[in-house]
Amino acid sequence: MTKLENPVLMATIGAAQGLRGEVRVKSFTEDPTALGDYGNLYTADGRVFEILDIREAKTVVIVRFRGINSREDAEALNGIELFVDRDNLPDEGLDDDEFYYADLEGLEAVDKDGKSFGTVSAVFDFGAGDLLELKGPGRRPSLIPFTEAAVLEIDLEGGKILIDPEAAGLIENPDEDDANSNFPRKDK
């Protein structure tokens, strides 16, 4: 069994497909059928999966793995996440503004004055847009939108992202008048 040093989630195995050990797989690659191009896939506990055959279906790919030859074997795989090591992913095809989410984890989030707001601990996509989770000592984890307004610059070599804490929802704008200024305040 092999443990990956820097695992990147590539796919999740779903239900069995047919009787010969094929499974439905949700691929997170740009081209779902390219899942096997990154080498063997690994589970979190280090099991190795080699793709023998892959074909596209409507929303998933149908995969046949080495050693999985029956429906019962395939059903036992349902829900397993598959990873590759970050070093297996190509960098040369990325544009200047493209990167892997795995590369963001561990970057420190700072504002223009150098104030730290924590470190990126995860990237989430709940369907309405990507979110970065920031964690720091003595702070509760916070989620910020991964947008151009909130994340101004990404410096992978420097290990930092430059954020606008107001656009990220981490601070309120002290210069703004009270949004409810037309309503009488209770403390007046």
Short mmCIF file of N, CA and C in Angstrom, two decimals:
data_model
loop_
_atom_site.label_atom_id
_atom_site.label_comp_id
_atom_site.label_asym_id
_atom_site.label_seq_id
_atom_site.Cartn_x
_atom_site.Cartn_y
_atom_site.Cartn_z
N MET A 1 0.84 -1.18 0.00
CA MET A 1 0.00 0.00 0.00
C MET A 1 0.88 1.24 0.00
N THR A 2 0.45 2.22 -0.77
CA THR A 2 1.22 3.45 -0.93
C THR A 2 0.41 4.62 -0.40
N LYS A 3 1.04 5.42 0.46
CA LYS A 3 0.41 6.66 0.92
C LYS A 3 0.98 7.81 0.10
N LEU A 4 0.11 8.67 -0.40
CA LEU A 4 0.55 9.80 -1.20
C LEU A 4 1.00 10.94 -0.31
N GLU A 5 2.04 11.66 -0.73
CA GLU A 5 2.54 12.79 0.04
C GLU A 5 1.63 14.00 -0.09
N ASN A 6 1.17 14.26 -1.30
CA ASN A 6 0.32 15.42 -1.56
C ASN A 6 -0.86 14.97 -2.43
N PRO A 7 -1.85 14.31 -1.83
CA PRO A 7 -2.95 13.74 -2.63
C PRO A 7 -3.89 14.81 -3.18
N VAL A 8 -4.34 14.57 -4.41
CA VAL A 8 -5.33 15.42 -5.06
C VAL A 8 -6.50 14.53 -5.46
N LEU A 9 -7.69 14.90 -5.01
CA LEU A 9 -8.89 14.12 -5.32
C LEU A 9 -9.19 14.21 -6.82
N MET A 10 -9.30 13.05 -7.46
CA MET A 10 -9.55 13.00 -8.90
C MET A 10 -10.94 12.47 -9.24
N ALA A 11 -11.50 11.59 -8.39
CA ALA A 11 -12.77 10.95 -8.73
C ALA A 11 -13.37 10.29 -7.51
N THR A 12 -14.65 9.98 -7.61
CA THR A 12 -15.36 9.21 -6.60
C THR A 12 -16.08 8.07 -7.30
N ILE A 13 -15.91 6.87 -6.77
CA ILE A 13 -16.56 5.69 -7.35
C ILE A 13 -18.01 5.66 -6.90
N GLY A 14 -18.89 5.35 -7.85
CA GLY A 14 -20.32 5.25 -7.56
C GLY A 14 -20.79 3.81 -7.65
N ALA A 15 -21.98 3.65 -8.16
CA ALA A 15 -22.63 2.33 -8.21
C ALA A 15 -21.99 1.42 -9.25
N ALA A 16 -22.24 0.14 -9.06
CA ALA A 16 -21.79 -0.87 -10.03
C ALA A 16 -22.57 -0.68 -11.33
N GLN A 17 -21.93 -1.05 -12.44
CA GLN A 17 -22.55 -0.94 -13.76
C GLN A 17 -22.45 -2.31 -14.41
N GLY A 18 -23.54 -3.00 -14.58
CA GLY A 18 -23.52 -4.30 -15.22
C GLY A 18 -23.04 -5.40 -14.29
N LEU A 19 -22.65 -6.52 -14.89
CA LEU A 19 -22.30 -7.71 -14.11
C LEU A 19 -20.81 -8.04 -14.11
N ARG A 20 -20.00 -7.34 -14.89
CA ARG A 20 -18.60 -7.72 -15.07
C ARG A 20 -17.62 -6.89 -14.26
N GLY A 21 -18.08 -6.16 -13.26
CA GLY A 21 -17.16 -5.43 -12.39
C GLY A 21 -16.94 -3.98 -12.75
N GLU A 22 -17.67 -3.47 -13.73
CA GLU A 22 -17.53 -2.06 -14.06
C GLU A 22 -18.25 -1.21 -13.03
N VAL A 23 -17.76 0.04 -12.86
CA VAL A 23 -18.38 0.98 -11.92
C VAL A 23 -18.59 2.32 -12.59
N ARG A 24 -19.57 3.05 -12.06
CA ARG A 24 -19.81 4.42 -12.48
C ARG A 24 -18.89 5.30 -11.63
N VAL A 25 -18.18 6.22 -12.27
CA VAL A 25 -17.22 7.06 -11.57
C VAL A 25 -17.48 8.52 -11.90
N LYS A 26 -17.56 9.34 -10.86
CA LYS A 26 -17.66 10.80 -11.04
C LYS A 26 -16.24 11.34 -11.09
N SER A 27 -15.83 11.77 -12.28
CA SER A 27 -14.47 12.27 -12.50
C SER A 27 -14.44 13.78 -12.32
N PHE A 28 -13.39 14.28 -11.66
CA PHE A 28 -13.24 15.72 -11.44
C PHE A 28 -12.21 16.33 -12.38
N THR A 29 -11.85 15.59 -13.43
CA THR A 29 -10.90 16.10 -14.41
C THR A 29 -11.65 16.87 -15.49
N GLU A 30 -10.94 17.77 -16.18
CA GLU A 30 -11.58 18.56 -17.23
C GLU A 30 -12.17 17.65 -18.30
N ASP A 31 -11.40 16.66 -18.74
CA ASP A 31 -11.88 15.64 -19.66
C ASP A 31 -12.07 14.37 -18.84
N PRO A 32 -13.31 13.99 -18.55
CA PRO A 32 -13.56 12.85 -17.67
C PRO A 32 -12.88 11.55 -18.12
N THR A 33 -12.75 11.36 -19.43
CA THR A 33 -12.13 10.13 -19.91
C THR A 33 -10.61 10.15 -19.77
N ALA A 34 -10.02 11.27 -19.39
CA ALA A 34 -8.57 11.37 -19.19
C ALA A 34 -8.15 10.94 -17.79
N LEU A 35 -9.07 10.43 -17.03
CA LEU A 35 -8.79 10.04 -15.65
C LEU A 35 -7.61 9.09 -15.54
N GLY A 36 -7.47 8.20 -16.49
CA GLY A 36 -6.37 7.24 -16.46
C GLY A 36 -5.04 7.79 -16.95
N ASP A 37 -5.03 9.02 -17.47
CA ASP A 37 -3.80 9.61 -17.99
C ASP A 37 -2.82 10.03 -16.90
N TYR A 38 -3.25 10.05 -15.66
CA TYR A 38 -2.41 10.53 -14.57
C TYR A 38 -1.73 9.40 -13.81
N GLY A 39 -1.83 8.20 -14.33
CA GLY A 39 -1.21 7.05 -13.68
C GLY A 39 -2.22 6.34 -12.80
N ASN A 40 -1.71 5.46 -11.94
CA ASN A 40 -2.60 4.72 -11.05
C ASN A 40 -3.29 5.67 -10.09
N LEU A 41 -4.48 5.27 -9.65
CA LEU A 41 -5.25 6.04 -8.67
C LEU A 41 -5.12 5.34 -7.32
N TYR A 42 -5.20 6.12 -6.26
CA TYR A 42 -5.01 5.59 -4.91
C TYR A 42 -6.16 6.01 -4.00
N THR A 43 -6.47 5.15 -3.03
CA THR A 43 -7.44 5.51 -2.01
C THR A 43 -6.70 6.18 -0.87
N ALA A 44 -7.45 6.77 0.06
CA ALA A 44 -6.83 7.44 1.20
C ALA A 44 -6.02 6.47 2.05
N ASP A 45 -6.42 5.20 2.07
CA ASP A 45 -5.66 4.22 2.87
C ASP A 45 -4.56 3.54 2.06
N GLY A 46 -4.32 3.98 0.82
CA GLY A 46 -3.18 3.50 0.05
C GLY A 46 -3.43 2.39 -0.94
N ARG A 47 -4.67 1.92 -1.11
CA ARG A 47 -4.94 0.90 -2.12
C ARG A 47 -4.76 1.50 -3.51
N VAL A 48 -4.28 0.67 -4.44
CA VAL A 48 -3.97 1.11 -5.80
C VAL A 48 -5.04 0.61 -6.76
N PHE A 49 -5.47 1.49 -7.66
CA PHE A 49 -6.45 1.15 -8.69
C PHE A 49 -5.87 1.49 -10.06
N GLU A 50 -5.81 0.49 -10.93
CA GLU A 50 -5.34 0.68 -12.29
C GLU A 50 -6.54 0.59 -13.23
N ILE A 51 -6.70 1.60 -14.07
CA ILE A 51 -7.81 1.64 -15.02
C ILE A 51 -7.45 0.79 -16.24
N LEU A 52 -8.31 -0.19 -16.54
CA LEU A 52 -8.12 -1.01 -17.74
C LEU A 52 -8.93 -0.48 -18.91
N ASP A 53 -10.12 0.05 -18.61
CA ASP A 53 -11.00 0.54 -19.67
C ASP A 53 -11.83 1.68 -19.10
N ILE A 54 -12.08 2.68 -19.92
CA ILE A 54 -12.90 3.82 -19.49
C ILE A 54 -13.70 4.32 -20.69
N ARG A 55 -14.98 4.61 -20.44
CA ARG A 55 -15.82 5.17 -21.50
C ARG A 55 -16.79 6.16 -20.86
N GLU A 56 -17.23 7.08 -21.69
CA GLU A 56 -18.10 8.15 -21.20
C GLU A 56 -19.56 7.70 -21.16
N ALA A 57 -20.26 8.13 -20.12
CA ALA A 57 -21.71 7.98 -20.02
C ALA A 57 -22.28 9.40 -19.90
N LYS A 58 -23.55 9.53 -19.55
CA LYS A 58 -24.16 10.87 -19.50
C LYS A 58 -23.42 11.82 -18.56
N THR A 59 -23.41 11.52 -17.28
CA THR A 59 -22.81 12.44 -16.31
C THR A 59 -21.60 11.84 -15.60
N VAL A 60 -21.23 10.64 -15.96
CA VAL A 60 -20.12 9.94 -15.32
C VAL A 60 -19.30 9.22 -16.39
N VAL A 61 -18.26 8.52 -15.94
CA VAL A 61 -17.55 7.61 -16.82
C VAL A 61 -17.73 6.20 -16.26
N ILE A 62 -17.72 5.23 -17.15
CA ILE A 62 -17.82 3.83 -16.75
C ILE A 62 -16.39 3.28 -16.80
N VAL A 63 -15.94 2.72 -15.67
CA VAL A 63 -14.55 2.30 -15.55
C VAL A 63 -14.48 0.83 -15.16
N ARG A 64 -13.49 0.16 -15.77
CA ARG A 64 -13.16 -1.20 -15.35
C ARG A 64 -11.76 -1.16 -14.78
N PHE A 65 -11.64 -1.56 -13.51
CA PHE A 65 -10.35 -1.58 -12.81
C PHE A 65 -9.77 -2.99 -12.81
N ARG A 66 -8.45 -3.07 -12.80
CA ARG A 66 -7.77 -4.36 -12.71
C ARG A 66 -8.16 -5.03 -11.39
N GLY A 67 -8.53 -6.31 -11.47
CA GLY A 67 -8.86 -7.09 -10.29
C GLY A 67 -10.31 -6.99 -9.83
N ILE A 68 -11.10 -6.15 -10.45
CA ILE A 68 -12.52 -6.01 -10.12
C ILE A 68 -13.28 -6.68 -11.26
N ASN A 69 -13.75 -7.92 -11.01
CA ASN A 69 -14.30 -8.72 -12.10
C ASN A 69 -15.76 -9.13 -11.93
N SER A 70 -16.38 -8.75 -10.82
CA SER A 70 -17.78 -9.14 -10.62
C SER A 70 -18.57 -7.95 -10.09
N ARG A 71 -19.87 -8.07 -10.20
CA ARG A 71 -20.74 -7.01 -9.68
C ARG A 71 -20.53 -6.85 -8.17
N GLU A 72 -20.34 -7.95 -7.46
CA GLU A 72 -20.14 -7.89 -6.01
C GLU A 72 -18.87 -7.12 -5.67
N ASP A 73 -17.79 -7.36 -6.42
CA ASP A 73 -16.54 -6.61 -6.22
C ASP A 73 -16.78 -5.12 -6.47
N ALA A 74 -17.51 -4.83 -7.53
CA ALA A 74 -17.78 -3.43 -7.90
C ALA A 74 -18.66 -2.74 -6.86
N GLU A 75 -19.66 -3.43 -6.34
CA GLU A 75 -20.54 -2.84 -5.33
C GLU A 75 -19.79 -2.48 -4.06
N ALA A 76 -18.75 -3.22 -3.74
CA ALA A 76 -17.96 -2.95 -2.53
C ALA A 76 -17.15 -1.65 -2.64
N LEU A 77 -17.03 -1.10 -3.84
CA LEU A 77 -16.23 0.11 -4.05
C LEU A 77 -17.05 1.40 -3.95
N ASN A 78 -18.35 1.29 -3.89
CA ASN A 78 -19.23 2.46 -3.90
C ASN A 78 -18.82 3.47 -2.82
N GLY A 79 -18.59 4.72 -3.24
CA GLY A 79 -18.28 5.81 -2.32
C GLY A 79 -16.79 6.04 -2.10
N ILE A 80 -15.94 5.21 -2.65
CA ILE A 80 -14.49 5.36 -2.44
C ILE A 80 -13.97 6.54 -3.27
N GLU A 81 -13.16 7.38 -2.64
CA GLU A 81 -12.53 8.50 -3.33
C GLU A 81 -11.17 8.06 -3.85
N LEU A 82 -10.83 8.55 -5.06
CA LEU A 82 -9.58 8.18 -5.71
C LEU A 82 -8.69 9.41 -5.89
N PHE A 83 -7.41 9.24 -5.60
CA PHE A 83 -6.46 10.34 -5.60
C PHE A 83 -5.25 10.03 -6.49
N VAL A 84 -4.54 11.07 -6.89
CA VAL A 84 -3.20 10.95 -7.46
C VAL A 84 -2.32 11.90 -6.68
N ASP A 85 -1.02 11.70 -6.77
CA ASP A 85 -0.09 12.64 -6.13
C ASP A 85 -0.02 13.90 -6.97
N ARG A 86 0.10 15.04 -6.35
CA ARG A 86 0.15 16.33 -7.03
C ARG A 86 1.24 16.36 -8.10
N ASP A 87 2.34 15.67 -7.87
CA ASP A 87 3.45 15.65 -8.83
C ASP A 87 3.06 14.99 -10.15
N ASN A 88 1.99 14.20 -10.18
CA ASN A 88 1.54 13.54 -11.41
C ASN A 88 0.71 14.46 -12.30
N LEU A 89 0.33 15.63 -11.80
CA LEU A 89 -0.48 16.56 -12.59
C LEU A 89 0.41 17.50 -13.38
N PRO A 90 0.13 17.71 -14.65
CA PRO A 90 1.00 18.57 -15.49
C PRO A 90 0.81 20.04 -15.16
N ASP A 91 1.91 20.78 -15.14
CA ASP A 91 1.86 22.23 -14.92
C ASP A 91 2.00 23.01 -16.22
N GLU A 92 2.62 22.39 -17.23
CA GLU A 92 2.94 23.12 -18.46
C GLU A 92 1.71 23.55 -19.25
N GLY A 93 0.59 22.92 -19.09
CA GLY A 93 -0.62 23.28 -19.84
C GLY A 93 -1.46 24.36 -19.18
N LEU A 94 -1.04 24.82 -18.01
CA LEU A 94 -1.83 25.81 -17.28
C LEU A 94 -1.53 27.23 -17.76
N ASP A 95 -2.57 28.05 -17.90
CA ASP A 95 -2.39 29.47 -18.19
C ASP A 95 -1.90 30.17 -16.93
N ASP A 96 -1.54 31.44 -17.07
CA ASP A 96 -1.03 32.20 -15.93
C ASP A 96 -2.04 32.30 -14.79
N ASP A 97 -3.32 32.37 -15.14
CA ASP A 97 -4.35 32.52 -14.11
C ASP A 97 -5.01 31.18 -13.76
N GLU A 98 -4.38 30.06 -14.12
CA GLU A 98 -4.91 28.74 -13.80
C GLU A 98 -3.97 28.03 -12.84
N PHE A 99 -4.54 27.22 -11.97
CA PHE A 99 -3.77 26.47 -10.98
C PHE A 99 -4.67 25.39 -10.44
N TYR A 100 -4.09 24.50 -9.69
CA TYR A 100 -4.86 23.45 -9.05
C TYR A 100 -5.25 23.91 -7.65
N TYR A 101 -6.47 23.56 -7.25
CA TYR A 101 -6.93 23.94 -5.92
C TYR A 101 -6.00 23.41 -4.84
N ALA A 102 -5.41 22.25 -5.07
CA ALA A 102 -4.49 21.68 -4.08
C ALA A 102 -3.30 22.61 -3.83
N ASP A 103 -2.95 23.43 -4.83
CA ASP A 103 -1.84 24.36 -4.66
C ASP A 103 -2.19 25.53 -3.76
N LEU A 104 -3.49 25.81 -3.59
CA LEU A 104 -3.91 26.92 -2.74
C LEU A 104 -3.83 26.58 -1.25
N GLU A 105 -4.00 25.30 -0.94
CA GLU A 105 -3.99 24.90 0.46
C GLU A 105 -2.63 25.16 1.07
N GLY A 106 -2.63 25.82 2.22
CA GLY A 106 -1.39 26.17 2.90
C GLY A 106 -0.93 27.59 2.64
N LEU A 107 -1.55 28.29 1.66
CA LEU A 107 -1.16 29.67 1.40
C LEU A 107 -1.73 30.59 2.48
N GLU A 108 -0.95 31.58 2.88
CA GLU A 108 -1.41 32.53 3.89
C GLU A 108 -2.22 33.63 3.21
N ALA A 109 -3.36 33.98 3.79
CA ALA A 109 -4.22 35.04 3.27
C ALA A 109 -3.89 36.34 4.00
N VAL A 110 -3.41 37.33 3.24
CA VAL A 110 -3.02 38.62 3.81
C VAL A 110 -3.70 39.75 3.06
N ASP A 111 -3.87 40.89 3.76
CA ASP A 111 -4.41 42.08 3.09
C ASP A 111 -3.25 42.93 2.59
N LYS A 112 -3.56 44.10 2.01
CA LYS A 112 -2.53 44.94 1.41
C LYS A 112 -1.53 45.47 2.43
N ASP A 113 -1.93 45.51 3.71
CA ASP A 113 -1.04 45.97 4.77
C ASP A 113 -0.22 44.83 5.38
N GLY A 114 -0.43 43.62 4.89
CA GLY A 114 0.31 42.47 5.40
C GLY A 114 -0.34 41.78 6.58
N LYS A 115 -1.54 42.22 6.99
CA LYS A 115 -2.24 41.58 8.10
C LYS A 115 -2.73 40.20 7.67
N SER A 116 -2.43 39.20 8.49
CA SER A 116 -2.81 37.83 8.17
C SER A 116 -4.24 37.53 8.62
N PHE A 117 -4.97 36.82 7.77
CA PHE A 117 -6.33 36.39 8.08
C PHE A 117 -6.42 34.87 8.17
N GLY A 118 -5.26 34.23 8.23
CA GLY A 118 -5.23 32.78 8.35
C GLY A 118 -4.63 32.13 7.12
N THR A 119 -4.72 30.83 7.08
CA THR A 119 -4.15 30.02 6.02
C THR A 119 -5.27 29.26 5.31
N VAL A 120 -5.17 29.13 3.99
CA VAL A 120 -6.17 28.38 3.23
C VAL A 120 -6.04 26.91 3.63
N SER A 121 -7.12 26.38 4.20
CA SER A 121 -7.10 24.99 4.65
C SER A 121 -7.91 24.07 3.73
N ALA A 122 -8.80 24.65 2.91
CA ALA A 122 -9.60 23.83 2.01
C ALA A 122 -10.26 24.73 0.97
N VAL A 123 -10.68 24.11 -0.13
CA VAL A 123 -11.45 24.79 -1.18
C VAL A 123 -12.74 24.00 -1.34
N PHE A 124 -13.87 24.71 -1.28
CA PHE A 124 -15.17 24.05 -1.38
C PHE A 124 -15.94 24.60 -2.57
N ASP A 125 -16.78 23.77 -3.16
CA ASP A 125 -17.71 24.19 -4.19
C ASP A 125 -19.05 23.56 -3.86
N PHE A 126 -19.94 24.37 -3.30
CA PHE A 126 -21.27 23.90 -2.93
C PHE A 126 -22.28 24.18 -4.02
N GLY A 127 -21.82 24.64 -5.19
CA GLY A 127 -22.70 24.85 -6.32
C GLY A 127 -22.90 26.30 -6.71
N ALA A 128 -22.72 27.23 -5.79
CA ALA A 128 -22.96 28.63 -6.10
C ALA A 128 -21.67 29.40 -6.32
N GLY A 129 -20.55 28.73 -6.31
CA GLY A 129 -19.25 29.37 -6.49
C GLY A 129 -18.28 28.80 -5.49
N ASP A 130 -17.01 28.88 -5.82
CA ASP A 130 -15.99 28.32 -4.95
C ASP A 130 -15.77 29.17 -3.71
N LEU A 131 -15.44 28.50 -2.62
CA LEU A 131 -15.15 29.16 -1.35
C LEU A 131 -13.82 28.67 -0.82
N LEU A 132 -13.06 29.58 -0.23
CA LEU A 132 -11.81 29.21 0.43
C LEU A 132 -12.06 29.20 1.93
N GLU A 133 -11.60 28.16 2.61
CA GLU A 133 -11.69 28.12 4.07
C GLU A 133 -10.37 28.61 4.63
N LEU A 134 -10.45 29.60 5.52
CA LEU A 134 -9.27 30.15 6.17
C LEU A 134 -9.28 29.74 7.63
N LYS A 135 -8.13 29.23 8.10
CA LYS A 135 -7.97 28.89 9.51
C LYS A 135 -6.71 29.57 10.02
N GLY A 136 -6.79 30.04 11.26
CA GLY A 136 -5.63 30.66 11.88
C GLY A 136 -5.64 30.44 13.36
N PRO A 137 -4.50 30.60 14.01
CA PRO A 137 -4.45 30.40 15.46
C PRO A 137 -5.37 31.38 16.18
N GLY A 138 -6.16 30.85 17.08
CA GLY A 138 -7.07 31.68 17.87
C GLY A 138 -8.27 32.20 17.11
N ARG A 139 -8.50 31.72 15.91
CA ARG A 139 -9.65 32.16 15.12
C ARG A 139 -10.50 30.97 14.74
N ARG A 140 -11.76 31.25 14.60
CA ARG A 140 -12.66 30.24 14.06
C ARG A 140 -12.45 30.18 12.56
N PRO A 141 -12.62 29.01 11.95
CA PRO A 141 -12.50 28.93 10.49
C PRO A 141 -13.54 29.82 9.82
N SER A 142 -13.15 30.45 8.73
CA SER A 142 -14.09 31.30 8.00
C SER A 142 -14.01 30.96 6.52
N LEU A 143 -15.12 31.15 5.84
CA LEU A 143 -15.21 30.91 4.40
C LEU A 143 -15.26 32.25 3.69
N ILE A 144 -14.46 32.38 2.64
CA ILE A 144 -14.51 33.60 1.82
C ILE A 144 -14.77 33.19 0.38
N PRO A 145 -15.43 34.06 -0.39
CA PRO A 145 -15.67 33.72 -1.79
C PRO A 145 -14.37 33.73 -2.57
N PHE A 146 -14.22 32.77 -3.46
CA PHE A 146 -13.04 32.72 -4.31
C PHE A 146 -13.39 33.45 -5.60
N THR A 147 -13.41 34.78 -5.49
CA THR A 147 -13.75 35.65 -6.61
C THR A 147 -12.62 36.65 -6.83
N GLU A 148 -12.62 37.32 -7.98
CA GLU A 148 -11.60 38.32 -8.26
C GLU A 148 -11.71 39.51 -7.32
N ALA A 149 -12.91 39.80 -6.81
CA ALA A 149 -13.08 40.91 -5.88
C ALA A 149 -12.49 40.60 -4.51
N ALA A 150 -12.63 39.36 -4.06
CA ALA A 150 -12.15 38.98 -2.73
C ALA A 150 -10.69 38.54 -2.74
N VAL A 151 -10.28 37.80 -3.75
CA VAL A 151 -8.90 37.32 -3.86
C VAL A 151 -8.25 38.09 -5.00
N LEU A 152 -7.39 39.03 -4.62
CA LEU A 152 -6.82 39.95 -5.60
C LEU A 152 -5.62 39.37 -6.33
N GLU A 153 -4.83 38.56 -5.63
CA GLU A 153 -3.61 38.03 -6.23
C GLU A 153 -3.26 36.70 -5.58
N ILE A 154 -2.69 35.82 -6.38
CA ILE A 154 -2.24 34.52 -5.87
C ILE A 154 -0.75 34.41 -6.16
N ASP A 155 0.04 34.27 -5.11
CA ASP A 155 1.49 34.16 -5.23
C ASP A 155 1.91 32.79 -4.71
N LEU A 156 1.92 31.79 -5.61
CA LEU A 156 2.25 30.43 -5.20
C LEU A 156 3.69 30.34 -4.70
N GLU A 157 4.62 31.03 -5.37
CA GLU A 157 6.02 30.97 -4.96
C GLU A 157 6.23 31.62 -3.59
N GLY A 158 5.51 32.72 -3.33
CA GLY A 158 5.63 33.42 -2.07
C GLY A 158 4.79 32.82 -0.95
N GLY A 159 3.91 31.87 -1.30
CA GLY A 159 3.09 31.21 -0.30
C GLY A 159 1.98 32.08 0.27
N LYS A 160 1.49 33.03 -0.54
CA LYS A 160 0.47 33.96 -0.05
C LYS A 160 -0.62 34.20 -1.09
N ILE A 161 -1.79 34.59 -0.59
CA ILE A 161 -2.81 35.18 -1.45
C ILE A 161 -3.13 36.54 -0.87
N LEU A 162 -3.29 37.52 -1.75
CA LEU A 162 -3.66 38.87 -1.33
C LEU A 162 -5.17 38.96 -1.41
N ILE A 163 -5.80 39.32 -0.31
CA ILE A 163 -7.26 39.40 -0.27
C ILE A 163 -7.72 40.81 0.06
N ASP A 164 -8.93 41.12 -0.31
CA ASP A 164 -9.62 42.33 0.13
C ASP A 164 -10.55 41.86 1.24
N PRO A 165 -10.20 42.11 2.51
CA PRO A 165 -10.99 41.55 3.61
C PRO A 165 -12.44 42.04 3.63
N GLU A 166 -12.69 43.23 3.11
CA GLU A 166 -14.07 43.73 3.06
C GLU A 166 -14.88 42.95 2.02
N ALA A 167 -14.33 42.80 0.81
CA ALA A 167 -15.02 42.05 -0.24
C ALA A 167 -15.15 40.58 0.15
N ALA A 168 -14.22 40.09 0.96
CA ALA A 168 -14.27 38.70 1.40
C ALA A 168 -15.25 38.50 2.55
N GLY A 169 -15.78 39.58 3.09
CA GLY A 169 -16.74 39.48 4.19
C GLY A 169 -16.10 39.26 5.55
N LEU A 170 -14.82 39.55 5.66
CA LEU A 170 -14.12 39.35 6.93
C LEU A 170 -14.20 40.56 7.85
N ILE A 171 -14.38 41.75 7.25
CA ILE A 171 -14.55 42.97 8.04
C ILE A 171 -15.65 43.81 7.41
N GLU A 172 -16.22 44.69 8.21
CA GLU A 172 -17.21 45.63 7.69
C GLU A 172 -16.48 46.90 7.32
N ASN A 173 -17.03 47.65 6.37
CA ASN A 173 -16.42 48.91 5.97
C ASN A 173 -16.73 49.96 7.03
N PRO A 174 -15.73 50.45 7.75
CA PRO A 174 -15.98 51.44 8.79
C PRO A 174 -16.36 52.80 8.22
N ASP A 175 -16.06 53.06 6.95
CA ASP A 175 -16.38 54.35 6.34
C ASP A 175 -17.84 54.46 5.91
N GLU A 176 -18.50 53.31 5.76
CA GLU A 176 -19.88 53.31 5.30
C GLU A 176 -20.81 53.77 6.42
N ASP A 177 -21.79 54.59 6.05
CA ASP A 177 -22.80 54.96 7.03
C ASP A 177 -23.65 53.75 7.35
N ASP A 178 -24.35 53.80 8.44
CA ASP A 178 -25.24 52.70 8.82
C ASP A 178 -26.24 52.47 7.70
N ALA A 179 -26.35 51.24 7.25
CA ALA A 179 -27.25 50.90 6.14
C ALA A 179 -28.70 51.22 6.47
N ASN A 180 -29.03 51.25 7.74
CA ASN A 180 -30.40 51.53 8.15
C ASN A 180 -30.53 52.95 8.70
N SER A 181 -29.80 53.90 8.13
CA SER A 181 -29.79 55.26 8.67
C SER A 181 -31.15 55.94 8.54
N ASN A 182 -32.04 55.45 7.71
CA ASN A 182 -33.37 56.05 7.57
C ASN A 182 -34.28 55.64 8.72
N PHE A 183 -33.86 54.66 9.47
CA PHE A 183 -34.67 54.19 10.58
C PHE A 183 -34.11 54.72 11.88
N PRO A 184 -34.97 55.08 12.81
CA PRO A 184 -34.46 55.58 14.09
C PRO A 184 -33.73 54.47 14.84
N ARG A 185 -32.62 54.81 15.46
CA ARG A 185 -31.83 53.88 16.23
C ARG A 185 -32.38 53.80 17.63
N LYS A 186 -32.31 52.65 18.22
CA LYS A 186 -32.82 52.43 19.57
C LYS A 186 -32.00 53.15 20.62
N ASP A 187 -30.71 53.33 20.36
CA ASP A 187 -29.85 53.95 21.38
C ASP A 187 -29.87 55.46 21.36
N LYS A 188 -30.65 56.09 20.49
CA LYS A 188 -30.73 57.55 20.42
C LYS A 188 -31.79 58.07 21.32
#
